[in-house]
Coordinates of C-alpha atoms in Angstrom, one line a residue:
M101 CA 49.3 45.2 -107.3
T102 CA 52.0 44.8 -109.9
Y103 CA 52.3 41.7 -112.0
L104 CA 55.5 40.7 -113.9
I105 CA 55.2 38.4 -117.0
L106 CA 58.5 36.7 -117.7
Q107 CA 58.9 35.1 -121.1
I108 CA 61.4 34.3 -123.8
L109 CA 60.9 36.2 -127.1
G110 CA 60.4 33.4 -129.7
N111 CA 59.9 33.6 -133.4
S112 CA 56.2 33.0 -133.0
D113 CA 55.8 36.1 -130.9
I114 CA 57.0 38.2 -133.9
L115 CA 54.6 38.8 -136.8
A116 CA 55.5 40.8 -139.9
K117 CA 52.7 42.4 -141.9
D118 CA 53.3 40.0 -144.8
G119 CA 52.7 37.0 -142.4
N120 CA 56.3 36.1 -141.7
D121 CA 57.7 35.3 -138.3
G122 CA 60.9 36.7 -136.9
V123 CA 63.3 34.3 -138.6
K124 CA 61.7 34.8 -142.0
A125 CA 61.5 38.6 -141.5
L126 CA 65.3 38.6 -141.4
G127 CA 65.6 36.9 -144.7
D128 CA 68.6 35.1 -146.3
V129 CA 71.4 36.3 -144.0
R130 CA 74.6 34.2 -143.8
T131 CA 77.0 36.3 -141.7
L132 CA 76.8 38.4 -138.5
E133 CA 77.2 41.6 -140.5
Q134 CA 74.3 40.7 -142.8
I135 CA 72.1 39.9 -139.8
Q136 CA 73.0 43.2 -138.1
K137 CA 72.4 45.1 -141.3
K138 CA 69.0 43.5 -141.9
A139 CA 67.9 44.0 -138.2
K140 CA 68.8 47.7 -138.5
R141 CA 66.9 47.9 -141.8
N142 CA 63.8 46.4 -140.1
E143 CA 64.0 48.9 -137.4
E144 CA 64.2 51.8 -139.9
M145 CA 61.1 50.4 -141.7
F146 CA 59.3 50.1 -138.4
D147 CA 60.1 53.7 -137.5
Q148 CA 58.5 54.8 -140.8
K149 CA 55.5 52.5 -140.5
P150 CA 55.0 50.8 -137.1
S151 CA 52.2 48.6 -138.5
L152 CA 54.8 46.5 -140.3
F153 CA 55.7 44.5 -137.3
N154 CA 53.5 43.4 -134.4
F155 CA 53.8 41.2 -131.3
P156 CA 50.3 39.8 -131.0
L157 CA 50.9 37.1 -128.4
I158 CA 52.4 39.6 -126.0
Q159 CA 49.5 42.0 -126.5
K160 CA 47.0 39.1 -126.0
L161 CA 48.6 38.1 -122.6
Y162 CA 48.9 41.7 -121.6
E163 CA 45.2 42.4 -122.2
R164 CA 44.1 39.1 -120.6
Q165 CA 45.9 40.1 -117.3
I166 CA 44.3 43.6 -117.3
E167 CA 40.9 42.2 -118.0
E168 CA 40.9 39.2 -115.6
N169 CA 42.7 40.9 -112.7
K170 CA 41.2 44.4 -113.1
L171 CA 44.6 46.0 -113.3
S172 CA 45.6 49.3 -114.8
G173 CA 48.0 48.9 -117.7
D174 CA 51.1 50.2 -115.8
R175 CA 50.7 47.4 -113.3
V176 CA 51.5 44.7 -115.8
L177 CA 55.2 44.5 -116.6
F178 CA 57.0 42.3 -119.1
G179 CA 60.5 40.9 -118.6
I180 CA 61.3 39.7 -122.2
I181 CA 64.3 37.4 -122.4
L182 CA 66.2 37.9 -125.7
T183 CA 68.7 35.2 -126.6
S184 CA 72.0 35.9 -128.1
Q185 CA 74.2 33.2 -129.6
I186 CA 76.8 35.5 -131.2
G187 CA 79.6 34.6 -128.8
W188 CA 78.7 31.0 -129.0
M189 CA 78.8 31.1 -132.8
E190 CA 82.0 33.0 -133.0
E191 CA 83.7 30.3 -130.9
R192 CA 82.3 27.3 -132.9
K193 CA 82.3 28.5 -136.4
I194 CA 79.6 26.1 -137.6
K195 CA 78.8 26.1 -141.3
D196 CA 75.7 28.1 -142.0
G197 CA 75.4 28.6 -138.3
W198 CA 74.6 32.3 -138.6
Y199 CA 71.7 31.4 -140.8
N200 CA 70.4 28.3 -139.0
F201 CA 71.0 29.4 -135.4
V202 CA 71.9 33.0 -134.7
R203 CA 69.3 34.5 -137.1
A204 CA 66.6 33.0 -134.7
D205 CA 67.8 34.9 -131.6
G206 CA 65.5 37.5 -130.0
I207 CA 68.3 40.0 -129.6
W208 CA 67.7 41.2 -133.2
W209 CA 64.2 42.5 -132.2
K210 CA 65.2 44.3 -129.0
D211 CA 64.9 47.9 -130.4
I212 CA 61.7 47.2 -132.4
L213 CA 60.1 45.5 -129.4
V214 CA 60.9 48.4 -127.0
K215 CA 59.5 50.9 -129.5
W216 CA 56.4 48.8 -130.2
C217 CA 55.6 48.5 -126.5
A218 CA 56.0 52.3 -126.1
L219 CA 53.5 53.0 -128.9
E220 CA 50.5 55.1 -127.6
N221 CA 48.0 52.4 -128.4
N222 CA 50.0 49.8 -126.6
N223 CA 51.8 51.6 -123.7
I224 CA 53.2 48.3 -122.3
K225 CA 56.0 48.5 -119.8
C226 CA 58.6 46.3 -121.2
Y227 CA 62.1 45.4 -119.9
P228 CA 64.4 43.5 -122.4
L229 CA 66.7 41.0 -120.7
T230 CA 69.6 39.7 -122.8
F231 CA 70.5 36.1 -122.3
E232 CA 74.0 35.3 -123.6
I233 CA 74.3 31.6 -124.6
P234 CA 77.6 30.3 -123.1
V235 CA 80.1 28.9 -125.6
E236 CA 80.3 25.6 -123.8
A237 CA 76.6 24.9 -124.6
K238 CA 77.0 22.1 -127.1
D239 CA 73.7 22.8 -129.0
G240 CA 73.3 26.4 -128.1
V241 CA 69.7 27.3 -127.1
A242 CA 68.7 23.7 -127.9
D243 CA 71.1 22.3 -125.3
W244 CA 68.6 20.9 -122.7
E245 CA 71.1 20.3 -119.8
K246 CA 73.0 23.5 -120.3
M247 CA 69.8 25.7 -120.5
A248 CA 68.4 24.1 -117.4
K249 CA 71.6 24.9 -115.5
E250 CA 72.2 28.4 -116.9
I251 CA 68.7 29.8 -116.6
Q252 CA 68.9 29.1 -112.8
I253 CA 72.0 31.3 -112.5
W254 CA 70.9 33.9 -115.0
V255 CA 67.4 34.5 -113.5
Q256 CA 69.0 35.4 -110.1
N257 CA 70.3 38.6 -111.6
Y258 CA 66.8 39.9 -112.2
I259 CA 64.4 38.1 -109.8
K260 CA 65.0 38.0 -106.1
F261 CA 63.0 36.4 -103.3
E262 CA 63.3 38.1 -100.0
S263 CA 61.2 37.5 -96.9
G264 CA 58.2 36.3 -98.9
L265 CA 58.5 39.2 -101.4
I266 CA 59.4 39.1 -105.1
K267 CA 61.7 41.8 -106.4
F268 CA 62.3 42.5 -110.1
C269 CA 65.7 44.0 -110.8
P270 CA 65.8 45.1 -114.5
P271 CA 69.1 46.6 -115.8
D272 CA 69.8 50.3 -115.0
T273 CA 66.5 50.6 -113.1
E274 CA 65.5 50.6 -109.4
E275 CA 64.2 47.3 -108.2
I276 CA 60.4 46.8 -108.4
Q277 CA 58.3 44.9 -105.9
I278 CA 56.1 42.3 -107.6
E279 CA 52.9 40.8 -106.2
K280 CA 52.7 38.0 -108.8
L281 CA 55.1 36.5 -111.2
I282 CA 53.7 34.9 -114.3
I283 CA 55.9 32.7 -116.4
Q284 CA 54.8 32.3 -120.0
H285 CA 56.4 29.1 -121.2
S286 CA 55.3 28.6 -124.8
S287 CA 57.8 30.8 -126.5
G288 CA 61.4 30.1 -127.4
T289 CA 63.2 26.7 -128.0
P290 CA 61.7 23.8 -126.1
A291 CA 65.0 23.5 -124.2
L292 CA 64.9 27.1 -123.0
S293 CA 61.2 27.5 -122.4
S294 CA 61.2 24.2 -120.4
A295 CA 64.2 25.3 -118.4
L296 CA 62.3 28.6 -117.4
Y297 CA 59.1 26.6 -116.6
L298 CA 61.1 24.2 -114.5
W299 CA 62.8 27.1 -112.6
G300 CA 59.3 28.5 -111.8
I301 CA 58.0 25.1 -110.6
E302 CA 61.0 24.6 -108.3
R303 CA 60.3 28.0 -106.8
K304 CA 56.7 26.9 -106.2
I305 CA 58.0 23.7 -104.5
A306 CA 60.3 25.9 -102.4
G307 CA 57.2 27.7 -101.1
I308 CA 56.9 30.7 -103.3
K309 CA 53.2 30.8 -103.7
N310 CA 52.5 33.9 -105.9
I311 CA 53.9 32.3 -109.1
E312 CA 51.7 31.3 -111.9
F313 CA 52.1 30.1 -115.5
A314 CA 50.7 30.9 -118.9
Y315 CA 50.8 28.9 -122.1
I316 CA 49.6 30.1 -125.5
S317 CA 49.0 27.6 -128.2
K318 CA 51.0 28.4 -131.4
E319 CA 48.5 26.5 -133.5
E320 CA 45.4 28.2 -131.9
Q321 CA 46.5 31.5 -130.7
D322 CA 43.1 32.3 -129.2
Y323 CA 43.8 29.6 -126.7
L324 CA 45.6 31.0 -123.6
S325 CA 45.9 28.7 -120.6
A326 CA 46.7 30.2 -117.2
H327 CA 47.6 27.6 -114.6
Q328 CA 49.4 26.9 -111.3
G329 CA 51.8 24.3 -112.6
T330 CA 50.2 21.8 -110.2
H331 CA 50.7 18.8 -112.4
W332 CA 54.4 19.2 -113.0
K333 CA 55.0 20.5 -109.5
W334 CA 53.5 17.2 -108.2
R335 CA 55.6 15.2 -110.7
L336 CA 58.7 16.6 -109.1
K337 CA 57.5 16.3 -105.5
D338 CA 56.2 12.7 -105.8
P339 CA 59.7 11.1 -106.1
Q340 CA 61.0 13.3 -103.3
I341 CA 58.2 12.3 -101.0
R342 CA 58.8 8.6 -101.8
E343 CA 62.5 8.9 -101.0
L344 CA 61.6 10.6 -97.7
L345 CA 59.2 7.7 -96.9
K346 CA 62.1 5.2 -97.5
I347 CA 64.2 6.9 -94.8
Q348 CA 61.1 7.4 -92.6
D349 CA 61.3 11.2 -92.6
F350 CA 57.5 11.5 -92.4
S351 CA 57.5 15.1 -91.3
G352 CA 59.6 16.1 -94.3
A353 CA 57.2 14.3 -96.6
L354 CA 54.3 16.2 -95.0
R355 CA 56.0 19.5 -95.6
L356 CA 56.2 18.7 -99.3
L357 CA 52.6 17.5 -99.6
D358 CA 50.2 19.9 -101.4
K359 CA 46.9 20.7 -99.8
D360 CA 45.2 20.3 -103.2
H361 CA 46.2 16.6 -103.4
L362 CA 43.2 14.3 -103.9
C363 CA 44.0 12.4 -100.7
Y364 CA 45.4 15.3 -98.7
E365 CA 43.4 14.7 -95.4
Q366 CA 44.2 10.9 -95.4
L367 CA 47.8 11.6 -96.2
K368 CA 48.2 14.3 -93.6
D369 CA 46.6 12.1 -90.9
S370 CA 48.8 9.1 -91.7
L371 CA 52.0 11.0 -92.0
E372 CA 51.4 12.8 -88.8
F373 CA 50.6 9.4 -87.1
L374 CA 53.8 7.8 -88.5
D375 CA 55.9 10.8 -87.6
K376 CA 54.9 10.4 -83.9
A377 CA 55.3 6.7 -84.1
V378 CA 58.8 6.7 -85.5
S379 CA 59.7 9.2 -82.8
L380 CA 58.3 6.8 -80.2
N381 CA 55.8 9.5 -79.1
L382 CA 52.9 7.2 -78.3
S383 CA 51.2 8.6 -75.1
D384 CA 48.3 10.2 -77.1
R385 CA 47.4 6.7 -78.4
Y386 CA 46.6 5.3 -75.0
N387 CA 42.9 4.5 -74.9
G388 CA 42.4 6.3 -78.2
S389 CA 39.2 6.0 -80.3
D390 CA 40.8 4.3 -83.4
E391 CA 41.0 0.7 -82.5
S392 CA 43.8 0.0 -85.0
R393 CA 46.0 2.7 -83.4
R394 CA 44.9 2.4 -79.8
I395 CA 47.4 1.2 -77.2
N396 CA 46.6 0.1 -73.8
P397 CA 49.1 1.4 -71.2
G398 CA 51.4 -1.2 -69.8
R399 CA 52.4 -4.4 -71.6
D400 CA 50.8 -3.4 -74.9
A401 CA 52.7 -0.2 -75.0
I402 CA 56.0 -2.1 -74.4
I403 CA 55.3 -4.4 -77.3
E404 CA 54.4 -1.4 -79.5
R405 CA 57.7 0.3 -78.7
V406 CA 59.8 -2.8 -79.4
S407 CA 57.9 -3.3 -82.7
I408 CA 58.6 0.3 -83.7
A409 CA 62.2 0.0 -82.9
L410 CA 62.5 -3.1 -85.1
W411 CA 60.5 -1.5 -87.9
S412 CA 62.5 1.7 -87.9
E413 CA 66.1 0.6 -87.2
K414 CA 67.0 -0.2 -90.7
A415 CA 66.3 3.3 -91.9
F416 CA 68.8 4.7 -89.4
R417 CA 71.3 1.9 -90.1
D418 CA 71.2 2.5 -93.9
R419 CA 71.9 6.2 -93.3
N420 CA 74.7 5.4 -90.8
Q421 CA 73.0 7.3 -88.1
W422 CA 74.4 5.2 -85.4
L423 CA 73.5 7.1 -82.3
H424 CA 69.8 7.1 -83.3
W425 CA 70.1 3.4 -84.2
Y426 CA 71.8 2.4 -81.0
L427 CA 69.3 4.3 -78.8
R428 CA 66.3 2.4 -80.1
M429 CA 68.1 -0.9 -80.4
A430 CA 69.5 -0.6 -76.8
G431 CA 66.0 0.3 -75.5
A432 CA 64.4 -2.6 -77.5
F433 CA 66.9 -5.1 -76.0
E434 CA 66.1 -3.9 -72.4
L435 CA 62.4 -4.1 -73.0
A436 CA 62.5 -7.5 -74.7
L437 CA 64.6 -8.8 -71.8
L438 CA 62.0 -7.6 -69.4
L439 CA 59.3 -9.3 -71.5
L440 CA 61.3 -12.4 -71.1
V441 CA 61.5 -12.0 -67.3
E442 CA 57.8 -11.6 -67.2
K443 CA 57.3 -14.8 -69.2
Q444 CA 59.8 -16.8 -67.1
G445 CA 58.1 -15.4 -63.9
E446 CA 54.5 -16.3 -64.8
N447 CA 54.3 -19.0 -62.1
C448 CA 56.4 -17.2 -59.5
E449 CA 55.4 -18.5 -56.0
N450 CA 56.3 -15.5 -53.9
G451 CA 55.0 -12.7 -56.0
K452 CA 53.9 -11.4 -59.4
F453 CA 55.2 -9.3 -62.2
E454 CA 53.2 -6.4 -63.6
W455 CA 53.8 -3.6 -66.0
K456 CA 53.0 -0.2 -64.3
D457 CA 52.9 3.3 -65.6
K458 CA 54.5 5.6 -63.0
E459 CA 55.5 9.2 -63.7
Q460 CA 54.8 8.6 -67.5
N461 CA 57.3 5.7 -67.5
I462 CA 56.2 2.1 -68.0
N463 CA 58.4 -0.4 -66.1
L464 CA 58.2 -4.0 -64.9
F465 CA 57.5 -4.3 -61.2
F466 CA 57.7 -7.3 -58.9
T467 CA 55.3 -7.3 -56.1
I468 CA 55.9 -9.6 -53.0
K469 CA 52.7 -11.5 -52.0
D470 CA 51.0 -10.5 -48.7
E471 CA 53.5 -7.6 -48.2
G472 CA 52.6 -5.0 -50.9
F473 CA 56.3 -4.5 -51.4
E474 CA 57.0 -3.8 -55.0
S475 CA 60.2 -3.3 -56.8
N476 CA 61.2 -1.8 -60.2
I477 CA 63.2 -4.6 -61.8
S478 CA 65.4 -2.4 -64.0
E479 CA 66.3 -0.1 -61.2
K480 CA 66.7 -2.5 -58.3
I481 CA 68.5 -5.3 -60.2
G482 CA 70.0 -3.5 -63.2
I483 CA 69.8 -4.8 -66.8
S484 CA 73.1 -6.6 -66.7
N485 CA 72.1 -8.5 -63.6
V486 CA 68.8 -9.3 -65.2
V487 CA 70.8 -11.3 -67.7
T488 CA 73.6 -12.7 -65.6
V489 CA 71.6 -13.4 -62.4
L490 CA 67.8 -13.3 -62.7
L491 CA 67.5 -15.0 -66.1
S492 CA 70.7 -17.1 -66.0
K493 CA 70.2 -18.4 -62.3
G494 CA 66.5 -18.0 -61.8
K495 CA 66.6 -15.7 -58.8
A496 CA 67.9 -12.4 -57.6
K497 CA 67.9 -10.3 -54.4
L498 CA 65.6 -7.3 -54.0
I499 CA 66.5 -5.0 -51.1
K500 CA 63.8 -2.9 -49.4
T501 CA 65.4 0.1 -47.6
D502 CA 63.9 1.4 -44.3
C503 CA 63.1 4.9 -45.5
E504 CA 62.3 6.2 -42.1
Q505 CA 65.7 5.4 -40.7
Q506 CA 67.4 6.7 -43.9
S507 CA 69.9 3.9 -43.5
T508 CA 71.7 1.9 -46.3
S509 CA 73.4 -0.6 -44.0
E510 CA 72.5 -4.2 -44.8
S511 CA 71.5 -4.9 -41.2
E512 CA 68.7 -2.4 -41.4
Q513 CA 67.4 -3.6 -44.8
A514 CA 64.7 -6.1 -45.6
I515 CA 66.0 -8.6 -48.2
R516 CA 63.6 -10.2 -50.5
E517 CA 64.1 -12.7 -53.3
C518 CA 62.6 -12.7 -56.8
Q519 CA 62.4 -16.1 -58.3
I520 CA 61.6 -17.1 -62.0
N521 CA 62.3 -20.0 -64.3
K522 CA 65.8 -19.6 -65.4
I523 CA 66.9 -19.8 -69.1
N524 CA 68.5 -23.1 -69.9
K525 CA 72.1 -22.9 -70.8
T526 CA 72.3 -23.3 -74.6
P527 CA 74.9 -22.2 -77.2
E528 CA 72.5 -19.5 -78.3
W529 CA 72.0 -18.1 -74.8
S530 CA 75.8 -18.1 -74.2
E531 CA 76.4 -16.3 -77.5
F532 CA 73.8 -13.6 -76.6
K533 CA 75.4 -13.0 -73.2
K534 CA 78.9 -12.7 -74.8
F535 CA 77.5 -10.2 -77.3
Y536 CA 75.4 -8.2 -74.8
L537 CA 77.3 -8.1 -71.5
K538 CA 80.3 -6.0 -70.6
P539 CA 82.4 -5.2 -72.6
G540 CA 79.6 -5.7 -75.2
F541 CA 76.5 -4.1 -76.6
S542 CA 75.0 -2.8 -73.3
D543 CA 78.4 -1.2 -72.5
L544 CA 78.5 0.9 -75.8
R545 CA 76.3 3.6 -74.4
N546 CA 79.0 5.0 -72.1
K547 CA 81.5 5.0 -74.9
L548 CA 79.2 6.7 -77.4
F549 CA 76.9 8.9 -75.4
H550 CA 79.5 10.5 -73.2
S551 CA 81.5 11.5 -76.3
L552 CA 78.7 11.7 -78.9
A553 CA 81.1 9.7 -81.1
G554 CA 78.6 8.0 -83.2
E555 CA 81.1 7.2 -85.9
K556 CA 82.8 4.7 -83.6
L557 CA 79.8 2.5 -83.2
E558 CA 80.2 0.4 -86.4
S559 CA 83.8 -0.4 -85.6
E560 CA 82.8 -1.2 -82.0
L561 CA 80.1 -3.6 -83.3
F562 CA 82.7 -5.3 -85.5
K563 CA 84.7 -6.0 -82.3
I564 CA 82.0 -7.4 -80.2
T565 CA 80.6 -9.6 -82.9
E566 CA 83.9 -10.9 -84.3
D567 CA 83.5 -14.4 -82.8
L568 CA 79.9 -14.6 -83.7
R569 CA 80.5 -13.7 -87.3
N570 CA 82.9 -16.7 -87.6
K571 CA 79.9 -19.0 -87.1
T572 CA 78.0 -20.3 -90.0
E573 CA 74.7 -18.7 -89.2
Y574 CA 76.2 -15.2 -89.1
A575 CA 78.9 -15.6 -91.7
G576 CA 79.1 -12.5 -94.0
K577 CA 76.5 -10.5 -92.1
N578 CA 77.0 -7.0 -91.0
P579 CA 77.5 -6.6 -87.2
S580 CA 74.3 -4.5 -86.9
Q581 CA 72.4 -7.3 -88.6
V582 CA 73.8 -9.6 -86.1
A583 CA 72.5 -7.4 -83.3
V584 CA 69.0 -7.4 -84.9
E585 CA 69.0 -11.2 -85.1
L586 CA 70.0 -11.5 -81.5
L587 CA 67.2 -9.1 -80.5
N588 CA 64.8 -11.3 -82.4
Y589 CA 66.2 -14.2 -80.5
I590 CA 65.3 -12.6 -77.1
I591 CA 61.9 -11.7 -78.5
E592 CA 61.3 -15.3 -79.5
L593 CA 62.2 -16.5 -76.1
S594 CA 59.8 -14.1 -74.6
G595 CA 57.0 -15.6 -76.7
E596 CA 56.1 -12.2 -78.4
S597 CA 57.5 -12.8 -81.9
G598 CA 54.0 -13.1 -83.4
S599 CA 52.6 -10.0 -81.8
I600 CA 55.6 -7.9 -82.5
K601 CA 55.8 -9.0 -86.2
N602 CA 52.1 -8.1 -86.5
R603 CA 52.7 -4.6 -85.3
E604 CA 55.7 -4.2 -87.5
K605 CA 53.4 -5.3 -90.4
F606 CA 50.9 -2.7 -89.3
Y607 CA 53.4 0.1 -89.8
I608 CA 54.8 -1.3 -93.1
E609 CA 51.2 -1.4 -94.5
K610 CA 50.6 2.2 -93.4
V611 CA 53.5 3.3 -95.5
E612 CA 52.3 1.2 -98.5
Q613 CA 48.9 2.8 -98.2
I614 CA 50.5 6.2 -98.4
E615 CA 52.3 5.2 -101.5
R616 CA 49.0 4.1 -103.1
W617 CA 47.4 7.4 -102.2
L618 CA 50.3 9.3 -103.8
E619 CA 49.7 7.3 -107.0
W620 CA 46.0 8.4 -107.1
N621 CA 47.1 12.0 -107.5
K622 CA 49.4 11.1 -110.3
N623 CA 46.7 9.3 -112.1
G624 CA 44.1 11.9 -111.3

């Protein structure tokens, strides 16, 4: 196995024999020429006496990796990032800038570092990587925003991720396959070391598992912390997961979730449950063992589906995902209207209404007394006629075809009548019919689904709700909100407002519980 340690060369990494760090070892240099001359002089002194300069933190990290991972020395590589602010300074011409800023760059130690690594008693494989600070960086290596952006671009030249593999591409050398990348993030300016650390964390979030981190205390150099970056990785993931919860992308939230989360099993279970729910994939909950989640096939399942449609519609509406929004709203309207038919037909004299699950579809059937003749209301009457005929007039014809004769002529058909209590004509009922019936909400599916033109739905909603929005109770409301209020009106007529609101609340509380569990990991 080959490990690569990627780090910035900071002043604390350099130690002169007299106890000075890198900056002090360059002395009082005020110009580029003076810095170059002093750096060259230091190299000449090192050539004569290698013990004059040392890199103890690099050596400590190198030895720790060999010892803990039982690696041979040639399997631990160093990619040392050497900053250079020469071009940046030449452009800016800041007073005393060579002394205050450029003198602190790692580039002045490149040759000594390479020679020190090659010493027989060290024999460290080291690859110096020059990082030119762009002239537009306002504060040079101390520019937080610019370093965060530039390191992302710069690292791509040397580290590549391909098909789960990490490849190190040092200058003028063939690429090297790496089994583990270790980012040492205690050296360099806070802006640059943080940028490098953040880059590593983002790769971890993206699914690159074989990245670790190392931190060496500058005050206590015996303290070396190797870690997975879990805390900060979670700090970055947590707000992303919360945003996904807002738009009800529960599968996306689950993909971001770490298995080492304190509440991983509870979160996984709840997110999978909500992902199925928002997709209206409910069949595995029929007669389930969990009472709070169990749905009885039939009427309970219909109430659950309408509840989910109302709970989830806003997330699709807010994202302008109109085709998804319309699909669940149109379905909710039809199911709510059938619930209303069932309520109005509770005391029907010539038959009874019953929800039946046939071929994995739950529909409202009407069965004629003493005949065993049953009819699917949606299929035999049609949803528009359910509104205009059955609900508005209180009765509708059901035709039983003589299947043996394969005839569709009316003379060979048995005509039966379905009777219910009609809906009293009120301004609200008239408003609903005007909104819902052709050319209204129920007619939009043909305009949208046959063309997949979801972008037209909002403008179509404006057209069909124009008159309604002139009324006081709807004034200033978005057409989609008008549709939601009219759906709630039908649900209220059906007598199921309470049960549907309770189920909506159930899902809202599930999301709130997830958010509390997420908080536990942050505090933990």
